[in-house]
Short mmCIF file of C-alpha atoms (C1' of nucleotides) in Angstrom, two decimals:
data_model
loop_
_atom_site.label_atom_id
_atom_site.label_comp_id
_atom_site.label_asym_id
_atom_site.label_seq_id
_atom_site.Cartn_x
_atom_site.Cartn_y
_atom_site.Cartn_z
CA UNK A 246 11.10 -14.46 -13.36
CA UNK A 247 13.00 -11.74 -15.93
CA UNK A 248 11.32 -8.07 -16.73
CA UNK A 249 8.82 -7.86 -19.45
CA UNK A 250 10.46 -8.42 -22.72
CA UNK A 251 10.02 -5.01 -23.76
CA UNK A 252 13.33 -4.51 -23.72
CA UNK A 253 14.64 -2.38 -27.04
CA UNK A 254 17.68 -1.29 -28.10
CA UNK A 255 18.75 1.34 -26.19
CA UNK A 256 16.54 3.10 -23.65
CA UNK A 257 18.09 4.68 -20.69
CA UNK A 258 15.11 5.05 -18.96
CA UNK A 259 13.76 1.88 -19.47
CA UNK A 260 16.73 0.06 -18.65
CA UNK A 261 16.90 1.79 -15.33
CA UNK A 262 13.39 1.31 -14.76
CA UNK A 263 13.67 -2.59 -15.65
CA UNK A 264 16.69 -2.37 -12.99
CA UNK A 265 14.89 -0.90 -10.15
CA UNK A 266 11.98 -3.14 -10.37
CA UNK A 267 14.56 -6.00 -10.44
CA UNK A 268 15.99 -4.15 -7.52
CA UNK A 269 12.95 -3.57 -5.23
CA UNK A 270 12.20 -7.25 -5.84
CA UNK A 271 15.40 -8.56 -4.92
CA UNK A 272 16.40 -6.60 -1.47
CA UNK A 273 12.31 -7.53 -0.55
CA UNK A 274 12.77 -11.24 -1.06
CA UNK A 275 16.59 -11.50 0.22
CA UNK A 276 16.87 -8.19 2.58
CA UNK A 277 20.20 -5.62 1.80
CA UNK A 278 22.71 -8.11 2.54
CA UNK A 279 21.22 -11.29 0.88
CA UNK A 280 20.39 -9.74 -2.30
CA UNK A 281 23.02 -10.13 -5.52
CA UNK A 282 23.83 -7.74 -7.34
CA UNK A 283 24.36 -9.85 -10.22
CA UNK A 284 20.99 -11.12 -9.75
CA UNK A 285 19.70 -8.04 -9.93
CA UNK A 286 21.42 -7.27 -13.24
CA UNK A 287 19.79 -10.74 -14.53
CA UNK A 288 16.47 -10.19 -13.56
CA UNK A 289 16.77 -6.48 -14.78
CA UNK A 290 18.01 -8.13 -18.28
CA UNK A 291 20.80 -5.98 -17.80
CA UNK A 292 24.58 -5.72 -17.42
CA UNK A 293 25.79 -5.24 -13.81
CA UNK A 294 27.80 -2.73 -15.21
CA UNK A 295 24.38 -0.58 -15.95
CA UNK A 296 23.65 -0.81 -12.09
CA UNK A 297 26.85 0.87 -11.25
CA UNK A 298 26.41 3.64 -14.10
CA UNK A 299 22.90 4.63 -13.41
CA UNK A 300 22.83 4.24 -9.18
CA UNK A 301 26.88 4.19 -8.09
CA UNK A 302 26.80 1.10 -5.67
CA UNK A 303 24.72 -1.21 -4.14
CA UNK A 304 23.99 1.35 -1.23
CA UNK A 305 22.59 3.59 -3.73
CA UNK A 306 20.30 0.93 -5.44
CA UNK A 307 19.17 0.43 -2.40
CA UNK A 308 17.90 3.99 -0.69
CA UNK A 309 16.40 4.94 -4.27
CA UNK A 310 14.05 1.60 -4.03
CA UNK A 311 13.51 2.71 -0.29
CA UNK A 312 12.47 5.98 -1.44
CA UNK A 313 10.47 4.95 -4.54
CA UNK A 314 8.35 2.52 -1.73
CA UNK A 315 7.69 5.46 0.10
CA UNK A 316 6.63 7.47 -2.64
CA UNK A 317 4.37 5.07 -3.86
CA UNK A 318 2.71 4.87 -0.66
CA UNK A 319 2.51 8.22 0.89
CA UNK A 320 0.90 8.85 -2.93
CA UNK A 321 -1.93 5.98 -3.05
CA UNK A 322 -2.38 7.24 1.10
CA UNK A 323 -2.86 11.04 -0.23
CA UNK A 324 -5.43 10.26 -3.40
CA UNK A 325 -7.60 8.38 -0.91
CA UNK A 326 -9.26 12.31 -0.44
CA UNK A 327 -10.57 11.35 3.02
CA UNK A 328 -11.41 15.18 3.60
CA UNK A 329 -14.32 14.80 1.78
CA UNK A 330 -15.72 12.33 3.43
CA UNK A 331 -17.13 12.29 7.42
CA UNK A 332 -14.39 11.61 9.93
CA UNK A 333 -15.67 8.21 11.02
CA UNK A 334 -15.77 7.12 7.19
CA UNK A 335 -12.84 8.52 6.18
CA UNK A 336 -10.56 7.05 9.32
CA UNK A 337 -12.32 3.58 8.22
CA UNK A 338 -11.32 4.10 4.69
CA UNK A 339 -7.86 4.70 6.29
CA UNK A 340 -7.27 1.29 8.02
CA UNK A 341 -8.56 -0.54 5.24
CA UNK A 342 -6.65 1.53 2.98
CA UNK A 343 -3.41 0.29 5.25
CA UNK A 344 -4.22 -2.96 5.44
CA UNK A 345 -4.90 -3.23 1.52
CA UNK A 346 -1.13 -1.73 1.15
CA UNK A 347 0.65 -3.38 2.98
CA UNK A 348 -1.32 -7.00 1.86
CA UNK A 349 -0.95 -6.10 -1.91
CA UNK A 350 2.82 -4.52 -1.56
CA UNK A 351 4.80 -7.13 0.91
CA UNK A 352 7.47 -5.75 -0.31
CA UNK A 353 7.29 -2.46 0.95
CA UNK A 354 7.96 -4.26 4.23
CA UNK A 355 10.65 -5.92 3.62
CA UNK A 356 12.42 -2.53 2.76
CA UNK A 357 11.52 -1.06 5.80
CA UNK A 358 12.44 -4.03 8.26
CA UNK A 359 15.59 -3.99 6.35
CA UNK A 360 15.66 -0.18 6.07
CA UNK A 361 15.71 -0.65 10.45
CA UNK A 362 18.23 -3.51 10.49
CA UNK A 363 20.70 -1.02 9.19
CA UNK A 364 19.30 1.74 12.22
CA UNK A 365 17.55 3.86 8.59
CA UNK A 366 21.27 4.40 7.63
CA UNK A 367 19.84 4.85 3.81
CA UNK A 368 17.13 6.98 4.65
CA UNK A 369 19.28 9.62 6.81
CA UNK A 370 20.37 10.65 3.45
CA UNK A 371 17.17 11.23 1.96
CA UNK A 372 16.17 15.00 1.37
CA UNK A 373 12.96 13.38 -0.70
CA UNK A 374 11.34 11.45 2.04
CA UNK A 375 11.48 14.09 4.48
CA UNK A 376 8.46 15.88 2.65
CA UNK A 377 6.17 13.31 2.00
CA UNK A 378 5.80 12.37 5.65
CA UNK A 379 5.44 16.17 6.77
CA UNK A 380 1.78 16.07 4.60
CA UNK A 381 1.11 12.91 5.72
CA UNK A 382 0.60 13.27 9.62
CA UNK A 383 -0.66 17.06 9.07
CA UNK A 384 -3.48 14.83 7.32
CA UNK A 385 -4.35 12.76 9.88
CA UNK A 386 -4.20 15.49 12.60
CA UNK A 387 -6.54 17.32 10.48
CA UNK A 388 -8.86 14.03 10.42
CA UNK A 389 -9.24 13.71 13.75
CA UNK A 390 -9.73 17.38 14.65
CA UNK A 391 -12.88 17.16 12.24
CA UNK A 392 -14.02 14.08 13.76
CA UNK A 393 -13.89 16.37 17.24
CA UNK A 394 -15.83 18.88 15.66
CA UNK A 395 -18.28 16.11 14.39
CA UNK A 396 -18.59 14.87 17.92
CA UNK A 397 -17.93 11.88 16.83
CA UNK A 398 -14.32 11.05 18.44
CA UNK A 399 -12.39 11.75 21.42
CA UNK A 400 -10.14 14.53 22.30
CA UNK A 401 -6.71 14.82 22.82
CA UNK A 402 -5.18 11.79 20.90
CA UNK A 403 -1.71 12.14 19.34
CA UNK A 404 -1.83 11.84 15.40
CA UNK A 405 1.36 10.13 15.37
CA UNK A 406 0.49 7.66 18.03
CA UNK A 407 -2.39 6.71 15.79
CA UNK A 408 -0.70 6.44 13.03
CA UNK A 409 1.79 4.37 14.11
CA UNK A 410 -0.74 2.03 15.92
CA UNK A 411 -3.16 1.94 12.66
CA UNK A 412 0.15 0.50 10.64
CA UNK A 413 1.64 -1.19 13.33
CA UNK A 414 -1.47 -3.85 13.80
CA UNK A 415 -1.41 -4.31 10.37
CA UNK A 416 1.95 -4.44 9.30
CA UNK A 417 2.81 -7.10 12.68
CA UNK A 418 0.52 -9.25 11.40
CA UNK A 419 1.94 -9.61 7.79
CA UNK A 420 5.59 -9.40 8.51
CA UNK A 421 5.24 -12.16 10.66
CA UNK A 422 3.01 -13.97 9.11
CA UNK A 423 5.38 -17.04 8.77
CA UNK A 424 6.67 -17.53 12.35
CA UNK A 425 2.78 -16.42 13.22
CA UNK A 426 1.25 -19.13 11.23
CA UNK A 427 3.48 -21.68 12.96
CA UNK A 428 3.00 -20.35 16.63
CA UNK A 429 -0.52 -20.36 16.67
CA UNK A 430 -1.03 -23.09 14.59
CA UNK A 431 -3.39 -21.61 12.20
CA UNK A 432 -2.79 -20.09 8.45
CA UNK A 433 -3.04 -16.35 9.10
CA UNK A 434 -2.95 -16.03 5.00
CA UNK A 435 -6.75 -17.63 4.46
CA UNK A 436 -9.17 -15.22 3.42
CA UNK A 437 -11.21 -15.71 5.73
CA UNK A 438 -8.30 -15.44 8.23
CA UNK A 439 -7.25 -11.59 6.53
CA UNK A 440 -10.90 -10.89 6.53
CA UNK A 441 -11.48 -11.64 10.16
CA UNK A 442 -8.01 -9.77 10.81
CA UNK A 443 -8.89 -6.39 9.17
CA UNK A 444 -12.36 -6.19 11.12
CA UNK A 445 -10.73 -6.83 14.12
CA UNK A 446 -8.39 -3.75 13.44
CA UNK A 447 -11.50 -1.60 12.75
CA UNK A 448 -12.67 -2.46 15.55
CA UNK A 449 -9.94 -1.48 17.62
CA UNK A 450 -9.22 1.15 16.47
CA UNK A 451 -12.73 2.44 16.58
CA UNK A 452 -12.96 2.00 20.16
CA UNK A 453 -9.82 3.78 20.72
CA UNK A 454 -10.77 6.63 18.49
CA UNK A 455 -14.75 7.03 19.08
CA UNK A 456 -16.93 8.61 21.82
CA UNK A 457 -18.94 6.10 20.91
CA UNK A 458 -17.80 3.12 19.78
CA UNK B 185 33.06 -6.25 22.40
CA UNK B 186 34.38 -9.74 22.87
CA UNK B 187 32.72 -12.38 25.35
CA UNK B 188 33.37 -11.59 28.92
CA UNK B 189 37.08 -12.73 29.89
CA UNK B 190 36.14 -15.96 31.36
CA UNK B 191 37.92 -18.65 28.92
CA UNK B 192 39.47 -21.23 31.12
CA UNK B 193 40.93 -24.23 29.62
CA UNK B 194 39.03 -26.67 27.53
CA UNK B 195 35.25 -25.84 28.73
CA UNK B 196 32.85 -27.52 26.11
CA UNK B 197 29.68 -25.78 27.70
CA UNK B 198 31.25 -22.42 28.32
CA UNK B 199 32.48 -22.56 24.88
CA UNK B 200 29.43 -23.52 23.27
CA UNK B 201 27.65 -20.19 25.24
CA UNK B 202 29.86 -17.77 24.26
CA UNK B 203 28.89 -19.26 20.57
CA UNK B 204 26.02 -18.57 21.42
CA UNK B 205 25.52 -15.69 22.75
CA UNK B 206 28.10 -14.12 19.96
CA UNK B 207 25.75 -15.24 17.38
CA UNK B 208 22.83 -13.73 18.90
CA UNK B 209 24.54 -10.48 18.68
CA UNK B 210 25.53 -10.71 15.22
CA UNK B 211 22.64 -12.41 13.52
CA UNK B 212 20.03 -9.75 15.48
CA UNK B 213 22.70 -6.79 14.45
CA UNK B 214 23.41 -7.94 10.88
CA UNK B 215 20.98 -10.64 9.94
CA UNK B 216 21.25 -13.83 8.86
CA UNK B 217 22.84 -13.25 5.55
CA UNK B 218 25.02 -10.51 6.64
CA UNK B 219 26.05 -12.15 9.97
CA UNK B 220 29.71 -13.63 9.41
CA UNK B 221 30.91 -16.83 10.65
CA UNK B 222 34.56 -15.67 11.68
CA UNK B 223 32.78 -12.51 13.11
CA UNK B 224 31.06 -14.90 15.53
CA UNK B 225 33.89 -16.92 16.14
CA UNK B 226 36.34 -14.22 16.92
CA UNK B 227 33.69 -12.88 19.10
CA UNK B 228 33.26 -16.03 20.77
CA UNK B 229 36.72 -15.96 21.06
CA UNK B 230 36.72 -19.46 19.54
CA UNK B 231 38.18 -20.92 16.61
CA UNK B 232 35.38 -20.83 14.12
CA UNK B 233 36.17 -24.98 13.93
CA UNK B 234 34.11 -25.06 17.08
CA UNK B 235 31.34 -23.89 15.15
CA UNK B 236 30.83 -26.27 13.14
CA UNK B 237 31.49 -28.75 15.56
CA UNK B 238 28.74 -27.66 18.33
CA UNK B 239 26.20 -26.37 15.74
CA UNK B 240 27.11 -27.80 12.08
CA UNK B 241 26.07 -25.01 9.68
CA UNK B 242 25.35 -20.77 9.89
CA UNK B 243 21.57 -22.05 9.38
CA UNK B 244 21.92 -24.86 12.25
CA UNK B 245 23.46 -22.56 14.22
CA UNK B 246 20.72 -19.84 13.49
CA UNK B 247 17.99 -21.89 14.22
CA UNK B 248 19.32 -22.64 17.73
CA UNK B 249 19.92 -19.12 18.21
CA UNK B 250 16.07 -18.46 17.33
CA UNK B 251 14.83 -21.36 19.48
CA UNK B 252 16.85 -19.73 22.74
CA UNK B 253 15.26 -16.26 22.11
CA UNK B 254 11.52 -17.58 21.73
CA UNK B 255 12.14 -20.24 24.77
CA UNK B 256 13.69 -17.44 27.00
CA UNK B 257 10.85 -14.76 25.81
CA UNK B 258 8.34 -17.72 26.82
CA UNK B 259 9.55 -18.67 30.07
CA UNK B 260 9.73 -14.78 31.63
CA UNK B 261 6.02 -14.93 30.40
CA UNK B 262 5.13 -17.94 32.40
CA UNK B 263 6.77 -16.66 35.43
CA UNK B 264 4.32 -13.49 34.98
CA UNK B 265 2.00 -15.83 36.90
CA UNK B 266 -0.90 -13.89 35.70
CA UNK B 267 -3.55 -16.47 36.91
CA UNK B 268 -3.04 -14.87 40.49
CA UNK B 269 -4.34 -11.61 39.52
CA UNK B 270 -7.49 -10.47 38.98
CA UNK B 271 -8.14 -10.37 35.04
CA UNK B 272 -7.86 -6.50 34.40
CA UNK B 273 -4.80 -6.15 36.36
CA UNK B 274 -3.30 -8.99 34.86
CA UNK B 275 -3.67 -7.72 30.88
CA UNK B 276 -2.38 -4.78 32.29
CA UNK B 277 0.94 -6.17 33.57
CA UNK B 278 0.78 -8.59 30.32
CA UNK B 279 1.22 -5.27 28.08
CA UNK B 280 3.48 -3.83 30.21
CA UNK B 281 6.03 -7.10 30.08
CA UNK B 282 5.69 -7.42 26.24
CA UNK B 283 6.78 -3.45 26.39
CA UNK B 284 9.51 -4.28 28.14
CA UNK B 285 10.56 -7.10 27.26
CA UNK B 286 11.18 -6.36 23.53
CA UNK B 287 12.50 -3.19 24.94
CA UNK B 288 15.16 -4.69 26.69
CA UNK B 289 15.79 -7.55 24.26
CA UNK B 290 15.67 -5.93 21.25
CA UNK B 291 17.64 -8.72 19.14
CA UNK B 292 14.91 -10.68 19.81
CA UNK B 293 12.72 -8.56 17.61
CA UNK B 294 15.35 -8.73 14.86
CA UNK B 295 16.04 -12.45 15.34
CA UNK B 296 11.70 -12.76 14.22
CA UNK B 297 12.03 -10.37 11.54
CA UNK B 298 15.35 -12.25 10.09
CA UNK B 299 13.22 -15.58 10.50
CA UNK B 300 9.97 -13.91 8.71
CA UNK B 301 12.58 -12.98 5.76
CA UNK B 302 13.28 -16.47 5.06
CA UNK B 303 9.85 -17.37 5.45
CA UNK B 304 10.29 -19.32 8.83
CA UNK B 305 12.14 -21.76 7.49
CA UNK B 306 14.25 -22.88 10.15
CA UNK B 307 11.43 -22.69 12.66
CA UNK B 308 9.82 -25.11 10.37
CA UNK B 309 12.69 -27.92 11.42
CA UNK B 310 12.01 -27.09 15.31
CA UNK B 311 9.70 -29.20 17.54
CA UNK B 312 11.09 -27.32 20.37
CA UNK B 313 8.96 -24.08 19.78
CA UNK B 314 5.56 -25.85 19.06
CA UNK B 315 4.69 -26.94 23.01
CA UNK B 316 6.33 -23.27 23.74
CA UNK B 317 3.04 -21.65 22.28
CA UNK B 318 0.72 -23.72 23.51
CA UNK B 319 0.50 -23.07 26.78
CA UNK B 320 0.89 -19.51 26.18
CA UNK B 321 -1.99 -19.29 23.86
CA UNK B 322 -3.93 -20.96 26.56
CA UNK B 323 -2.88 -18.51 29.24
CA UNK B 324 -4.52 -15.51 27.57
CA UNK B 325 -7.44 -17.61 26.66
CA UNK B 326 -7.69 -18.07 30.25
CA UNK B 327 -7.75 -14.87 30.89
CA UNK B 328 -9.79 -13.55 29.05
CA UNK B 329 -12.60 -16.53 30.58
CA UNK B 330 -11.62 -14.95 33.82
CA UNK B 331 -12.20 -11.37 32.71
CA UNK B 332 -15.48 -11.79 31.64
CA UNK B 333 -16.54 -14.11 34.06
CA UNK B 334 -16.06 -11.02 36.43
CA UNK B 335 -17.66 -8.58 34.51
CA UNK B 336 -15.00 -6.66 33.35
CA UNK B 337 -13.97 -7.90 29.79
CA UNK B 338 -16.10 -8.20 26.88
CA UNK B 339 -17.19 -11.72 25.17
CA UNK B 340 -16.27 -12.84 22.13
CA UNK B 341 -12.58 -11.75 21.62
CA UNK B 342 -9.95 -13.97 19.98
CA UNK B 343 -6.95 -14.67 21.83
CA UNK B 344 -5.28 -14.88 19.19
CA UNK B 345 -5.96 -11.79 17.83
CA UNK B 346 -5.73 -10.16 21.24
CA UNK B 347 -2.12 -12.02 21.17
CA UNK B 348 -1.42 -10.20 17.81
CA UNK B 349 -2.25 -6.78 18.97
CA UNK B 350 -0.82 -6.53 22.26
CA UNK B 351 2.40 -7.80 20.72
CA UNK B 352 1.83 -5.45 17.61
CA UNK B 353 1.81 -2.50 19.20
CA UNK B 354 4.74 -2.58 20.96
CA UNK B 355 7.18 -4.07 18.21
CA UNK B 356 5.75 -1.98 15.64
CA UNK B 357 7.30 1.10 17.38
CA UNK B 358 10.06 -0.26 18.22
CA UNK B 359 11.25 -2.19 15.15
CA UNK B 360 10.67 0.63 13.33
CA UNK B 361 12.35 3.16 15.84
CA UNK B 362 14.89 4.19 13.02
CA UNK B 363 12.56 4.92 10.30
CA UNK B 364 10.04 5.94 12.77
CA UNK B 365 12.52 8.48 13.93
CA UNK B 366 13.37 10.28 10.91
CA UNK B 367 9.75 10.50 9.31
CA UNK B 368 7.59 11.52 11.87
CA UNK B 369 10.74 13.94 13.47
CA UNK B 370 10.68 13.63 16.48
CA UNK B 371 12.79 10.96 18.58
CA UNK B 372 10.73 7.87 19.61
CA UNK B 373 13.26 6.42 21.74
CA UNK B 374 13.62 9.30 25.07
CA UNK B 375 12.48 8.21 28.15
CA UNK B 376 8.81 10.10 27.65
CA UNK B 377 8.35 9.00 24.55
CA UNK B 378 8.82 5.40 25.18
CA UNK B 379 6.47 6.19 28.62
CA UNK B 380 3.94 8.32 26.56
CA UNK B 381 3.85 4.80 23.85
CA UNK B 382 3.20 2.13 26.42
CA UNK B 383 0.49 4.69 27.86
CA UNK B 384 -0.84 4.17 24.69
CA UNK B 385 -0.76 0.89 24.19
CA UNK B 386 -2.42 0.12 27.63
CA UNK B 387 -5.29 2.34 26.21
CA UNK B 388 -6.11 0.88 22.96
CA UNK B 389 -6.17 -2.27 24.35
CA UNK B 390 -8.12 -1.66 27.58
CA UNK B 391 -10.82 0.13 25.35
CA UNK B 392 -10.54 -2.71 23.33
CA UNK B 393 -11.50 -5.21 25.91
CA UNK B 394 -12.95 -3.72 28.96
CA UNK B 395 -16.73 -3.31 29.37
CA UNK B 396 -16.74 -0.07 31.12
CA UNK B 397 -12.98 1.24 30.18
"C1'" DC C 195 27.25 11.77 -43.64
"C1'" DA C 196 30.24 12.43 -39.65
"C1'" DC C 197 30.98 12.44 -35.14
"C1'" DA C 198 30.27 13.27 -30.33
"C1'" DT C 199 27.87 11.26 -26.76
"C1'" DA C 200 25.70 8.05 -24.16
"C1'" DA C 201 24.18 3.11 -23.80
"C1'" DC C 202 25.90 -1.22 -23.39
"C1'" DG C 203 28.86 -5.52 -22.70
"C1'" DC C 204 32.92 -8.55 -21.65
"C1'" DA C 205 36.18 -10.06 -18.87
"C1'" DC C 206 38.60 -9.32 -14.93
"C1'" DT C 207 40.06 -8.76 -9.80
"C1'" DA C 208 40.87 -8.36 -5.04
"C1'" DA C 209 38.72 -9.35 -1.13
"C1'" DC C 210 35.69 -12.21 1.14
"C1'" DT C 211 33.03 -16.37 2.86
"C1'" DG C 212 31.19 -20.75 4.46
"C1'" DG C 213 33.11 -24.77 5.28
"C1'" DT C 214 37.12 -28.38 5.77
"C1'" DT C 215 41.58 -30.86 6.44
"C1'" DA C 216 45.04 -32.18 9.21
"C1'" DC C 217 47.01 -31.45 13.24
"C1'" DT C 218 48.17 -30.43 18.41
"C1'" DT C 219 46.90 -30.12 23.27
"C1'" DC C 220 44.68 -31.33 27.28
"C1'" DC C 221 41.89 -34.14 30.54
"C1'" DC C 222 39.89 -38.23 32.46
"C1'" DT C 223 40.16 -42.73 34.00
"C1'" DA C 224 41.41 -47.76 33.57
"C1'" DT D 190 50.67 -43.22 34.47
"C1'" DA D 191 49.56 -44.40 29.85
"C1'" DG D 192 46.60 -43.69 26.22
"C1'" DG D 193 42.15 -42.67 24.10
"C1'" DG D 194 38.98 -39.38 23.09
"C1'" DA D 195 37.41 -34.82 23.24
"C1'" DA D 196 38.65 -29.78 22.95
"C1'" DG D 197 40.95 -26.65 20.40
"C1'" DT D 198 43.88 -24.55 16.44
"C1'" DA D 199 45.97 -22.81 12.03
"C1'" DA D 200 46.12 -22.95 7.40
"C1'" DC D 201 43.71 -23.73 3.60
"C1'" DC D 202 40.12 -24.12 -0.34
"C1'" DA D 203 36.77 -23.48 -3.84
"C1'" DG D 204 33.23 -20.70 -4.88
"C1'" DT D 205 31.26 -16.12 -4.52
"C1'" DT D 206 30.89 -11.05 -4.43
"C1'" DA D 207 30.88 -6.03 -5.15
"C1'" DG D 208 32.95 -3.31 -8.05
"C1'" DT D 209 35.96 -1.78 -12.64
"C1'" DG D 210 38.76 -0.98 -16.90
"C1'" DC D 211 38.19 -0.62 -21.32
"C1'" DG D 212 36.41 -1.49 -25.64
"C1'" DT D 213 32.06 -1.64 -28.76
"C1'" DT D 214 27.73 -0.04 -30.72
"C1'" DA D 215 23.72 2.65 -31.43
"C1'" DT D 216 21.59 7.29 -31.79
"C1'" DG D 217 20.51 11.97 -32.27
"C1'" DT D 218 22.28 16.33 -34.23
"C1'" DG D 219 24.92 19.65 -37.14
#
DNA sequence: CACATAACGCACTAACTGGTTACTTCCCTA
DNA sequence: TAGGGAAGTAACCAGTTAGTGCGTTATGTG
């Protein structure tokens, strides 16, 4: 499973693109411990030396993927325009939204269960993520102020408690997807099984959010 | 932090449990991969030839590990006795243990999350956890029977899914209580917030499966 | 063209890591 | 009380791992 073969002579940034890729891949399939760093150089069709010239050590490597995944997200989250569209739509467009992520990018989290193995060691060192998140839960608070206005939800919920509880019964359900399958005996991957999971979410989160549900 | 200073003279069982319990730590602190053998052992205060005598191999030894936590996590459940109250109470005080107990436990949440990394592979090799789930499954089924039969829950909800959430809620937060920390700034782990969360949680689900919440 | 600069690669190392070999020490019971 | 088996130990090994020293090659610019 190498990088594209794109790979001409000499290109800085590609090369360093080709090794992040290899990166993100690696650390999401084989957490911060597990992964190689000379498997990351294959994969990357690089030299392991490259690695240590472009990103310093494997600590490095690591936060800049964690970043980059956090980018990406807070990004695809923030062209979703949901202030254009009525509060009720808009938070529904937001849990699917979620749920899409999270189902198309598995990898994004891996990086953050590893990301919390290590108590966000990486991430303490971040100046860039501190930003994106600041936009982020302004958004939502803004969301469900409008849906107040609307008369269409409740009063006096906490953005960040909805936040985290819109990702959280997502992201639960896909992280452990493997001991989950075996524990209740079904395959949660089906998709009629995903299908059945995401309405369920709507649903509960509509009936924590609306007057009337 | 060794094992408590209770090493008498050739103890097989007492020996094995400190290997134990020393590997707990260190595969829920470190994971799997970045768990050390000798780390355990010296922790253990055992010679790491012990090991591999009790348990064979670092995966062996994992998997037993794992099998302890889900057991132990199983059994407090059981001896919730939830049958005994009357269905609303008894979600209630169902929440409230999951809270706490991965609140209290927390290498059990890290012990899943190391397992869903390797894609359950070592619960895969375990008939000990598949009669664990059953019953407990059941249970909620139960009471959720019970709840509507006295008017108070809603037909029509999964257990499983029910399962899912209740647990989701709670180890979403606090799995993430690292990265949670630093992006939405503001400490999730004080005494309120932790309160002001499982306030939460008892909401969204109550709304979620009351009649008249 | 010349040449400075940056990209790239080889080969190496010191420390580590899971697992083993060969041995000693202790306890139980015949 | 003798001796057999289980508990326990130290030293070791072969393979792995993150990280480097240093030389080579391409490329853009004066």
């Amino acid at each position: 499973m190498a990088a594209s073969n794109t790979k001409k002579t000499r290109d800085a940034d590609a090369t360093r693109a080709r090794i992040l890729a290899a990166a993100k891949k690696d650390f999401a399939t084989s957490g911060l411990a597990g992964a190689r760093v000379d498997e990351i150089a294959d994969r990357a069709e690089a030299n392991k030396r490259m690695i240590y010239h472009y990103f310093g050590n494997k600590d490095d490597l690591f936060r800049i993927v964690l970043e980059e995944a956090y980018t990406d997200i807070r990004t695809a989250e923030h062209n979703l325009e949901l202030e254009h569209l009525p509060a009720r739509e808009a938070l529904e467009k937001l849990i699917r939204f979620t749920w899409d992520y999270y189902l198309k990018n598995p990898e994004f989290i891996t990086l953050v269960n590893s990301e919390n193995l290590h108590k966000a060691r990486h991430l303490k060192n971040s100046e860039k993520v501190d930003e994106l998140f600041k936009r982020f839960v302004g958004m939502v608070g803004e969301l469900l102020e409008r849906g107040v206005t609307e008369g269409v939800f409740r009063t006096g919920i906490d953005p960040v408690q909805l936040n985290i509880t819109i990702a959280a019964i997502g992201y639960y359900y896909l992280t452990n997807r493997f001991t989950g399958s075996i524990v209740f005996k079904r395959d949660l991957m089906t998709p009629e099984a995903l299908e059945e999971r995401l309405a369920f979410n709507i649903e509960t989160i509509m009936r924590l959010v609306c007057v009337d549900p």
